[in-house]
Coordinates of C-alpha atoms and ligand atoms in Angstrom, one line a residue:
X849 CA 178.0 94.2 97.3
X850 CA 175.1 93.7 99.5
X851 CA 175.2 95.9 102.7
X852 CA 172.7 95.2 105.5
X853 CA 170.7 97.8 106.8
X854 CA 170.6 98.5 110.4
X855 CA 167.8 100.1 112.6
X856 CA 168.5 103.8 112.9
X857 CA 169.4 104.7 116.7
X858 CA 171.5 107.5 117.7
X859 CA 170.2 111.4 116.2
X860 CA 169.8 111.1 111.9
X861 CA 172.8 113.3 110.0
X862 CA 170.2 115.3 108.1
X863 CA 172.5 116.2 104.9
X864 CA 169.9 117.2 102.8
X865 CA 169.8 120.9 101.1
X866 CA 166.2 121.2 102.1
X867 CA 163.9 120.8 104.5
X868 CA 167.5 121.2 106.8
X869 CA 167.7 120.2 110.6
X870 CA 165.3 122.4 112.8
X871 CA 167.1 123.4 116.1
X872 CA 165.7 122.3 119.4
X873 CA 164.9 126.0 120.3
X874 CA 162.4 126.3 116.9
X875 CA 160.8 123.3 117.8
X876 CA 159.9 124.2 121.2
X877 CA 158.9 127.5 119.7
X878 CA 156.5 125.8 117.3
X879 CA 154.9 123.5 120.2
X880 CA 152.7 126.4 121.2
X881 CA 148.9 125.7 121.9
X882 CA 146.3 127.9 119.6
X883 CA 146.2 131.5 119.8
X884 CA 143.6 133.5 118.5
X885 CA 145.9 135.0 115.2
X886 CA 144.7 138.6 116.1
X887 CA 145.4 138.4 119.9
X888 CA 147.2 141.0 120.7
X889 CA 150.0 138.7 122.4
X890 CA 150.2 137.3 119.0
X891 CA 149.8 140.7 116.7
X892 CA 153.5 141.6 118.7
X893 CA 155.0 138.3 117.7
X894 CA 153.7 138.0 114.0
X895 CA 154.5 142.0 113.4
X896 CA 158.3 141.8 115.1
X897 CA 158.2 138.6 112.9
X898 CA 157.6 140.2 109.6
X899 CA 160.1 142.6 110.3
X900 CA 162.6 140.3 111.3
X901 CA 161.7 138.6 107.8
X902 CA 162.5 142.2 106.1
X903 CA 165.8 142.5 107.8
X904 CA 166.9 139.4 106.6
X905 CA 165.5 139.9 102.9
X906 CA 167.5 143.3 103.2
X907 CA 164.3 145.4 102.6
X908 CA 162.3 148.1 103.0
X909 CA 159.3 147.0 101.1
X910 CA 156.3 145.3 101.1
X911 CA 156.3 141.4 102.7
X912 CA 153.7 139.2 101.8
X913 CA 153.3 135.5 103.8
X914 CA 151.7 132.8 102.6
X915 CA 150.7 128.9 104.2
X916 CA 152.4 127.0 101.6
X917 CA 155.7 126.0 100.5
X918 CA 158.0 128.0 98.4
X919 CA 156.2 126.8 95.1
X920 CA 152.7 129.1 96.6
X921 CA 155.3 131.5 96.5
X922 CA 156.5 131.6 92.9
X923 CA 152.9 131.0 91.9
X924 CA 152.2 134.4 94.4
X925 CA 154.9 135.9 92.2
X926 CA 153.4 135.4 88.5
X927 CA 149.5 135.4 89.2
X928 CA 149.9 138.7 91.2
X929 CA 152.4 140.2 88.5
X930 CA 151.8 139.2 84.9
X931 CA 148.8 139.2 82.2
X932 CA 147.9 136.1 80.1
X933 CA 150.9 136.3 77.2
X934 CA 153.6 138.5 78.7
X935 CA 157.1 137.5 78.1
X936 CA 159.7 136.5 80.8
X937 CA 163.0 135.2 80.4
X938 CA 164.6 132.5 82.4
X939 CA 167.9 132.4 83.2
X940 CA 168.5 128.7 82.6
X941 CA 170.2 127.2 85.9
X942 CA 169.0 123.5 86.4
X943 CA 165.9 121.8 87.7
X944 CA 164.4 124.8 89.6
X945 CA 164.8 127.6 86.7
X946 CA 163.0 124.7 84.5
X947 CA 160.2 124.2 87.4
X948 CA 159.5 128.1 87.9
X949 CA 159.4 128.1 84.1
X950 CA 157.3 125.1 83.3
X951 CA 154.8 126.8 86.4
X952 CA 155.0 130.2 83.9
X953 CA 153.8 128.6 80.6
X954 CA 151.1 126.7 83.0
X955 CA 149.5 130.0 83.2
X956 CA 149.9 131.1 79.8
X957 CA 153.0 133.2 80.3
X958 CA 155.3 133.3 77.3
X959 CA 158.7 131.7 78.3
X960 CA 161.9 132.6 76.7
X961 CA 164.7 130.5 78.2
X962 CA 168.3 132.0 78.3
X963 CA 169.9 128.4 77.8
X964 CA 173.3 127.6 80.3
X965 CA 175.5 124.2 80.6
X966 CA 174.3 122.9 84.3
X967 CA 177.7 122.6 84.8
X968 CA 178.8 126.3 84.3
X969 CA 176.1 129.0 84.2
X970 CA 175.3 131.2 82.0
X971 CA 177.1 133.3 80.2
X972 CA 176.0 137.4 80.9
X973 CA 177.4 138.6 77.9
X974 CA 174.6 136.8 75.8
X975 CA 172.3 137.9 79.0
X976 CA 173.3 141.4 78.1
X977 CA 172.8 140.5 74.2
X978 CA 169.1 139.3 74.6
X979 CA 168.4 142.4 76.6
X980 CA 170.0 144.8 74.3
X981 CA 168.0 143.0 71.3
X982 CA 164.9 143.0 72.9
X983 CA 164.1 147.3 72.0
X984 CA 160.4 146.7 72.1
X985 CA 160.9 145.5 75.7
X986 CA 158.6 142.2 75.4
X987 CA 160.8 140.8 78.4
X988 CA 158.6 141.9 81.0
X989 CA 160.5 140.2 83.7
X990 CA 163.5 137.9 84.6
X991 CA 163.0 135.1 86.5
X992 CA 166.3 134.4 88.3
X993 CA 167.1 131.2 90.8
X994 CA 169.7 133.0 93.1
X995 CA 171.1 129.3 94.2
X996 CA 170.1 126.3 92.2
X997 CA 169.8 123.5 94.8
X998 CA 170.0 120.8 92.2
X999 CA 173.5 121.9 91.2
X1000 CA 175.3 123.7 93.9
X1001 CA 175.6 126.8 91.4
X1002 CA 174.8 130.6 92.0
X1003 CA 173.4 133.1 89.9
X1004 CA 175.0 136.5 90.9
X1005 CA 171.9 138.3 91.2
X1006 CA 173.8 141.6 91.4
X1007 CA 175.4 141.0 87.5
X1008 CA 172.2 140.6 86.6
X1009 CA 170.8 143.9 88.4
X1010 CA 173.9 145.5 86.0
X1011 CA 172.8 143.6 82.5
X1012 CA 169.4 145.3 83.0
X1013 CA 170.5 148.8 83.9
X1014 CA 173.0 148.3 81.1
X1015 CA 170.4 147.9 78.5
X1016 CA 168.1 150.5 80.2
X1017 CA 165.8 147.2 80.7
X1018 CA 162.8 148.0 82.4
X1019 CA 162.1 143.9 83.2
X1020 CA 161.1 143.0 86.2
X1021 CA 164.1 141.0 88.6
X1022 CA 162.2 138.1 90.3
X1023 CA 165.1 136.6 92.5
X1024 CA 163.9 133.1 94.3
X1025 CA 166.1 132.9 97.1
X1026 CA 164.2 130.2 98.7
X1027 CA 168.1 128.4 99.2
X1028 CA 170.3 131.3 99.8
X1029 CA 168.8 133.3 101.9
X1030 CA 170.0 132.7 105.8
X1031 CA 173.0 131.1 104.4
X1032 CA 174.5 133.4 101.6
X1033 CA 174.5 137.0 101.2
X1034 CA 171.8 138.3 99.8
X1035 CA 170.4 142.3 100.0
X1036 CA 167.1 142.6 98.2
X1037 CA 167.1 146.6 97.7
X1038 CA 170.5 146.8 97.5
X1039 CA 170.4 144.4 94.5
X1040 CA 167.2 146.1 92.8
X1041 CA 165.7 143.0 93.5
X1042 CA 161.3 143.4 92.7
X1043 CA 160.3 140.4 94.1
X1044 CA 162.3 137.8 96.1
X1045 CA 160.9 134.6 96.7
X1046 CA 161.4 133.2 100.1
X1047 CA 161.0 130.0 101.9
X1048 CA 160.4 128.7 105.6
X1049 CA 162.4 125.2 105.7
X1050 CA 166.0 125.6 104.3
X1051 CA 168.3 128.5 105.9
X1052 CA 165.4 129.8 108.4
X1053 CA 165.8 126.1 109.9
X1054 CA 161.8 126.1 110.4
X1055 CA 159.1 123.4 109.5
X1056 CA 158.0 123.4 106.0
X1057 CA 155.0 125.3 105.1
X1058 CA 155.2 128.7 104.9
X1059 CA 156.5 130.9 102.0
X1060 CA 156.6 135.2 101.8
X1061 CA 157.8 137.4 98.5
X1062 CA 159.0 141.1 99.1
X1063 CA 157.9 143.4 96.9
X1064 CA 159.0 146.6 95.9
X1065 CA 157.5 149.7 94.7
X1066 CA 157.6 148.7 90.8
X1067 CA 156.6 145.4 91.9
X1068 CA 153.6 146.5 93.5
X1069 CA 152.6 149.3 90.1
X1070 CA 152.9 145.8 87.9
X1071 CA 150.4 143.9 90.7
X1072 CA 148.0 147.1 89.5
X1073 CA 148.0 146.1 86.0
X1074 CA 148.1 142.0 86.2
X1075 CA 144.7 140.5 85.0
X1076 CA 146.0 136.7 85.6
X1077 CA 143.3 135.6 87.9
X1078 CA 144.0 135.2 91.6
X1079 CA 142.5 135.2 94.9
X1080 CA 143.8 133.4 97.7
X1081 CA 147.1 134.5 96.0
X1082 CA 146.1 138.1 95.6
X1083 CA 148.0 140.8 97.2
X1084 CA 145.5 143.4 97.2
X1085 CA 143.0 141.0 98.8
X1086 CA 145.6 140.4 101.4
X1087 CA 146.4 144.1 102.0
X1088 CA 142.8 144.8 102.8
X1089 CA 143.5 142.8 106.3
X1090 CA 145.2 143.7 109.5
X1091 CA 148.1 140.7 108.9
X1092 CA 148.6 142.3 105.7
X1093 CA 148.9 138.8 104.3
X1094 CA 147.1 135.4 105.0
X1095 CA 143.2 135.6 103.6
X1096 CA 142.5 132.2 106.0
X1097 CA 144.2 131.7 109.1
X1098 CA 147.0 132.3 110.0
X1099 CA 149.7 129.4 110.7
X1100 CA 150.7 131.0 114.4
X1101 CA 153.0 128.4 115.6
X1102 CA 155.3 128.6 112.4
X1103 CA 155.4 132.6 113.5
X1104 CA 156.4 131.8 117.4
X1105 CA 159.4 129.4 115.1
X1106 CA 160.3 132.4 112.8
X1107 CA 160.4 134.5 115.6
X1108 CA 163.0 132.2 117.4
X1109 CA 164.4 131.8 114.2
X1110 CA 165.4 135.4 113.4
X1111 CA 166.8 135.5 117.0
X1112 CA 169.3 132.7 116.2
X1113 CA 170.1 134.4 113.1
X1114 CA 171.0 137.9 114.2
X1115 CA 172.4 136.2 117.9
X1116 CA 175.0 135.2 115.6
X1117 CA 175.0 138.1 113.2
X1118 CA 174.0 137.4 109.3
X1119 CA 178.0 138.1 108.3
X1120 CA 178.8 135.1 110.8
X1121 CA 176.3 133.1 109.4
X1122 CA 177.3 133.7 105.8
X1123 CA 181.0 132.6 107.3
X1124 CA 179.9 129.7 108.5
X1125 CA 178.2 128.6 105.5
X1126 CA 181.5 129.7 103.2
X1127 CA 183.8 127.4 105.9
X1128 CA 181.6 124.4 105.9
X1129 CA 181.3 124.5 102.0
X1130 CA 184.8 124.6 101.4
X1131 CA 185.7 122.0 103.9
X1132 CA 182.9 119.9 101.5
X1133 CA 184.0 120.7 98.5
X1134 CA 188.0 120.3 99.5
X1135 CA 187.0 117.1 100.4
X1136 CA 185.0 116.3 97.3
X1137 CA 188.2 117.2 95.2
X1138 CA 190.5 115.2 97.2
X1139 CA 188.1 112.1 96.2
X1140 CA 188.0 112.9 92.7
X1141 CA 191.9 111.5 92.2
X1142 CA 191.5 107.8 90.5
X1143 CA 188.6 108.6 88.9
X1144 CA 186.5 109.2 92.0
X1145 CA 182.8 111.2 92.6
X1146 CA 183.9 114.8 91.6
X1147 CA 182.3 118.3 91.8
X1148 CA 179.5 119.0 89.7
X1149 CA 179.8 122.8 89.4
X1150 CA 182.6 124.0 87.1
X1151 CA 182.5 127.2 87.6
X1152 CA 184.6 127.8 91.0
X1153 CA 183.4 131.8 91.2
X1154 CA 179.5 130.4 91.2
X1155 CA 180.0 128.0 93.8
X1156 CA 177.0 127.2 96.2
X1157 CA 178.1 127.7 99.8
X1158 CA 174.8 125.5 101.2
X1159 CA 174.9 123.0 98.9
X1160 CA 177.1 121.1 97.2
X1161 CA 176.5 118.4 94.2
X1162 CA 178.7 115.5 93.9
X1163 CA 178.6 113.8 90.3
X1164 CA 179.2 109.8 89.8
X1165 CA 182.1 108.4 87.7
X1166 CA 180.3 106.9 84.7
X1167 CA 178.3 103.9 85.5
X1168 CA 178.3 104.2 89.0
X1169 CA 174.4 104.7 91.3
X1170 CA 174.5 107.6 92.7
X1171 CA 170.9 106.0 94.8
X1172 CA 173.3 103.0 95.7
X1173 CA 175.3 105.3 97.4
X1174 CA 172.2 107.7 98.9
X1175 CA 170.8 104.1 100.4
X1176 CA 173.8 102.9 101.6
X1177 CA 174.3 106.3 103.6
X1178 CA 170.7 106.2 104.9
X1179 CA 169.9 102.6 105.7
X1180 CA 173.0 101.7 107.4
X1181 CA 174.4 104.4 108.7
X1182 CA 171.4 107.0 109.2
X1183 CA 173.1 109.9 107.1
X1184 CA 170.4 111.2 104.4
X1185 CA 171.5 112.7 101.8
X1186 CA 169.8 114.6 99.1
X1187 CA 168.6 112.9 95.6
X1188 CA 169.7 114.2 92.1
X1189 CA 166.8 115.8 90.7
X1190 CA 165.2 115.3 87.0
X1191 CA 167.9 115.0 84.7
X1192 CA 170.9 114.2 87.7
X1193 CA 168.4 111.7 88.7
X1194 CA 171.4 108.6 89.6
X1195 CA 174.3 110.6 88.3
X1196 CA 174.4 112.9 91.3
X1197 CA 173.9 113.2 95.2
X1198 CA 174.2 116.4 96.9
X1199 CA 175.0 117.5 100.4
X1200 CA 173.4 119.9 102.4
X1201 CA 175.5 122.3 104.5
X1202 CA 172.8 124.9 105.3
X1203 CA 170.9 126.0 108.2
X1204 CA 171.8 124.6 111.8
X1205 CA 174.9 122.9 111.3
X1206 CA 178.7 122.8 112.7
X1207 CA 182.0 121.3 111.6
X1208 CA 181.1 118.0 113.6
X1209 CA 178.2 117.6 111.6
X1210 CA 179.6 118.0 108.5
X1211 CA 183.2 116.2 109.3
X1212 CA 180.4 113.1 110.3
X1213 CA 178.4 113.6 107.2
X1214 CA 181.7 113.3 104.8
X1215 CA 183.0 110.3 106.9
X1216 CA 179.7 109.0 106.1
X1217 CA 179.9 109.3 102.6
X1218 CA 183.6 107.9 101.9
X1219 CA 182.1 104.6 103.8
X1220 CA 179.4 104.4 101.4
X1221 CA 181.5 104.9 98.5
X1222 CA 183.8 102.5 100.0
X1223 CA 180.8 99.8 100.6
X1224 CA 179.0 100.8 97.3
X1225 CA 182.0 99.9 95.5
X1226 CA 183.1 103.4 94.0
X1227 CA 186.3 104.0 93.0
X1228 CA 188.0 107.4 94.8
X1229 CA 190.7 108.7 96.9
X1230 CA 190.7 107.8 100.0
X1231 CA 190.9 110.5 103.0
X1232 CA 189.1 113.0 101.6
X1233 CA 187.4 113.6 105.5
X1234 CA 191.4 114.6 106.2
X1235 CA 191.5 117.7 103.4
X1236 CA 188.3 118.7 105.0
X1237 CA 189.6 118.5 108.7
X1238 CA 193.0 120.3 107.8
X1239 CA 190.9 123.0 106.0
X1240 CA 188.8 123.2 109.3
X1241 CA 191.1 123.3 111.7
X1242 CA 193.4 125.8 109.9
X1243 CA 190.7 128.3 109.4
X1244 CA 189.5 128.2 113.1
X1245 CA 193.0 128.5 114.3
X1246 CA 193.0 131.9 112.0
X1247 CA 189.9 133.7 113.5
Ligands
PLP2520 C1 163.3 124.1 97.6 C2 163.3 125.1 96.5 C3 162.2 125.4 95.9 C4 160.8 124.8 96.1 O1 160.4 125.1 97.3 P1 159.3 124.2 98.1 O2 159.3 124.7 99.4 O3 159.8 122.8 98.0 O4 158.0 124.3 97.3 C5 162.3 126.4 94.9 N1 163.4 126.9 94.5 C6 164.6 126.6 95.1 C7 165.9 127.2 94.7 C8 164.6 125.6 96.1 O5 165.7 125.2 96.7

């Protein structure tokens, strides 16, 4: 069925799971003219900034900040941490785990992947099994995706922490919580987390283009023995400076964002956050099941105790677009989406529910969809928008 596009007019649903919707207070806070970076108007805001950035990560340690997305980050993680050959082992969780890994063996890192069904995670009792095997401790680090954004899937960081203490496995825990963190619980120390990977555009609601990793104690004794070479990149370079990051300039409007970011957050209070996260995923995910009946669009993750509460991916019945579906959304009724990614390229679309977003938002986004399905010719139950509304309603008459 042909469905005409229209011009887009009224404000664009932004469903996708990354970059999310920047609130209007950020993006005034970002519209600041240059400032010399080590004006000492700007040393307060970067330093209360970087702090913020720790309470949020749930750490005491060591922040570095880079100008780049959150793949200068993973790169920060393995050029400042690893030696040409040494061995980590990737928790197989969908396209990111392969990306972070693929970036690995691109360096010359060895790569042992601990193989998982997209659908359902992996299993830790063979996580425990490789660890317990390895006695020669090769494994010098795991590389863990707290929340796989092309699946809607966690990784329960802290079951990891327990499989290496377990095994008395002195790996590294490299936890990339570049989709998780502002939106789920996440408590780097806490979890024995050595290096979390964080980004600027998904629950910190800022512009894209900035990326940090903390780094703890054990972290920073493997930076002393990594020979992979690194410059820009290279925390010791960066420690030498008054920023304690940032060898070039540094991005000072994105700090003036972060610092307005981090004021949202904790306005709220990161446990309210995390609740309103959990809410709007379930009213999603209710509604996702409700479509399912007659052999509708249906959840992708299979595991209910590993569900993603900022993302959520919705698999195709067999021979149905999931792009027909995505285009339909966007070019007639301004709602984008986000794409399936490598191997869910078509069979899946996914829907955002992180960062500055409320039930109207959402409740809009799912009507959205269930016209497109409708229009796209898709086969599902309709009404799904009323499971989500009941759920909504119920839980706000509760609190
Ligand atoms: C978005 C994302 C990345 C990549 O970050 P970029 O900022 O796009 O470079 C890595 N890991 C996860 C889990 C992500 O969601």
């Amino acid at each position: 069925m042909d469905v005409k596009p229209r011009l887009p007019r009224g404000r664009q649903f932004f469903a996708n799971p990354g970059p999310t919707n920047i609130p209007d207070s950020i993006l005034k806070a970002v519209a600041h003219v240059s400032i010399d970076f080590n004006d000492p108007a700007f040393l307060k805001v970067y330093d209360a900034a970087v702090a913020g950035v720790k309470r949020i990560l749930k750490t005491q340690h060591e922040v570095f900040l880079y100008t780049g997305s959150g793949h200068a980050a993973w790169e920060a993680a393995l050029v400042n941490l690893f030696s040409a050959g040494d061995v980590l082992l990737v928790p197989e969780t969908g396209h990111f785990s392969d990306s972070w890994g693929k970036m690995a063996k691109d360096f010359g890192l060895g790569v042992r992947t601990l193989a998982a069904d997209w659908r359902r995670g992996i299993d830790f009792a063979e996580l425990r099994g490789v660890l317990a095997a390895d006695s020669g401790h090769a494994i010098k680090a795991i590389c863990a995706v707290h929340n796989e954004t092309a699946t809607g899937m966690v990784l329960p960081l802290a079951e990891i922490r327990a499989a290496l203490d377990a095994t008395d496995h002195p790996a590294l825990l490299l936890a990339d919580t570049i989709s998780s963190l502002g939106s789920m619980e996440f408590a780097m120390d806490a979890w024995g987390v050595d290096v979390a990977v964080g980004g600027s555009q998904k629950g910190l609601m800022l512009p894209t283009g900035m990326s940090f990793t903390g780094v703890s104690p054990k972290g920073m004794a493997a930076h002393a023995g990594s020979t992979l070479p690194k410059s820009y990149l290279n925390w010791t370079n960066m420690l030498t400076r008054r920023h304690k990051s940032f060898i070039g300039t540094v991005p000072t409007s994105l700090f003036y964002g972060l610092e307005e970011s981090i004021r949202l957050l904790e306005e709220e209070g990161l446990d309210e956050v995390f609740d309103r996260h959990a809410r709007l995923g379930e009213a999603v995910r209710r509604c996702v099941r409700h479509w399912s009946g007659n052999n509708g669009p249906s959840l992708f993750c299979l595991s209910p105790d590993r569900y993603s509460n900022s993302v959520t991916a919705v698999l195709m019945p067999e021979g149905h677009d999931a792009e027909a579906v995505r285009r339909i959304a966007l070019q007639t009724f301004n709602v984008s989406l986000g794409g399936g990614l490598s191997r869910l390229g078509g069979k899946v679309f996914r829907i955002g529910h992180l960062g500055d977003l409320n039930e109207p938002m959402i409740l809009g986004t799912l009507s959205t969809v269930e016209m497109a399905l409708r229009l796209a010719g898709v086969p599902h139950t309709p009404g799904g928008v009323n499971a989500a509304i009941a759920y909504l309603a119920e839980v706000a008459q509760g609190s």
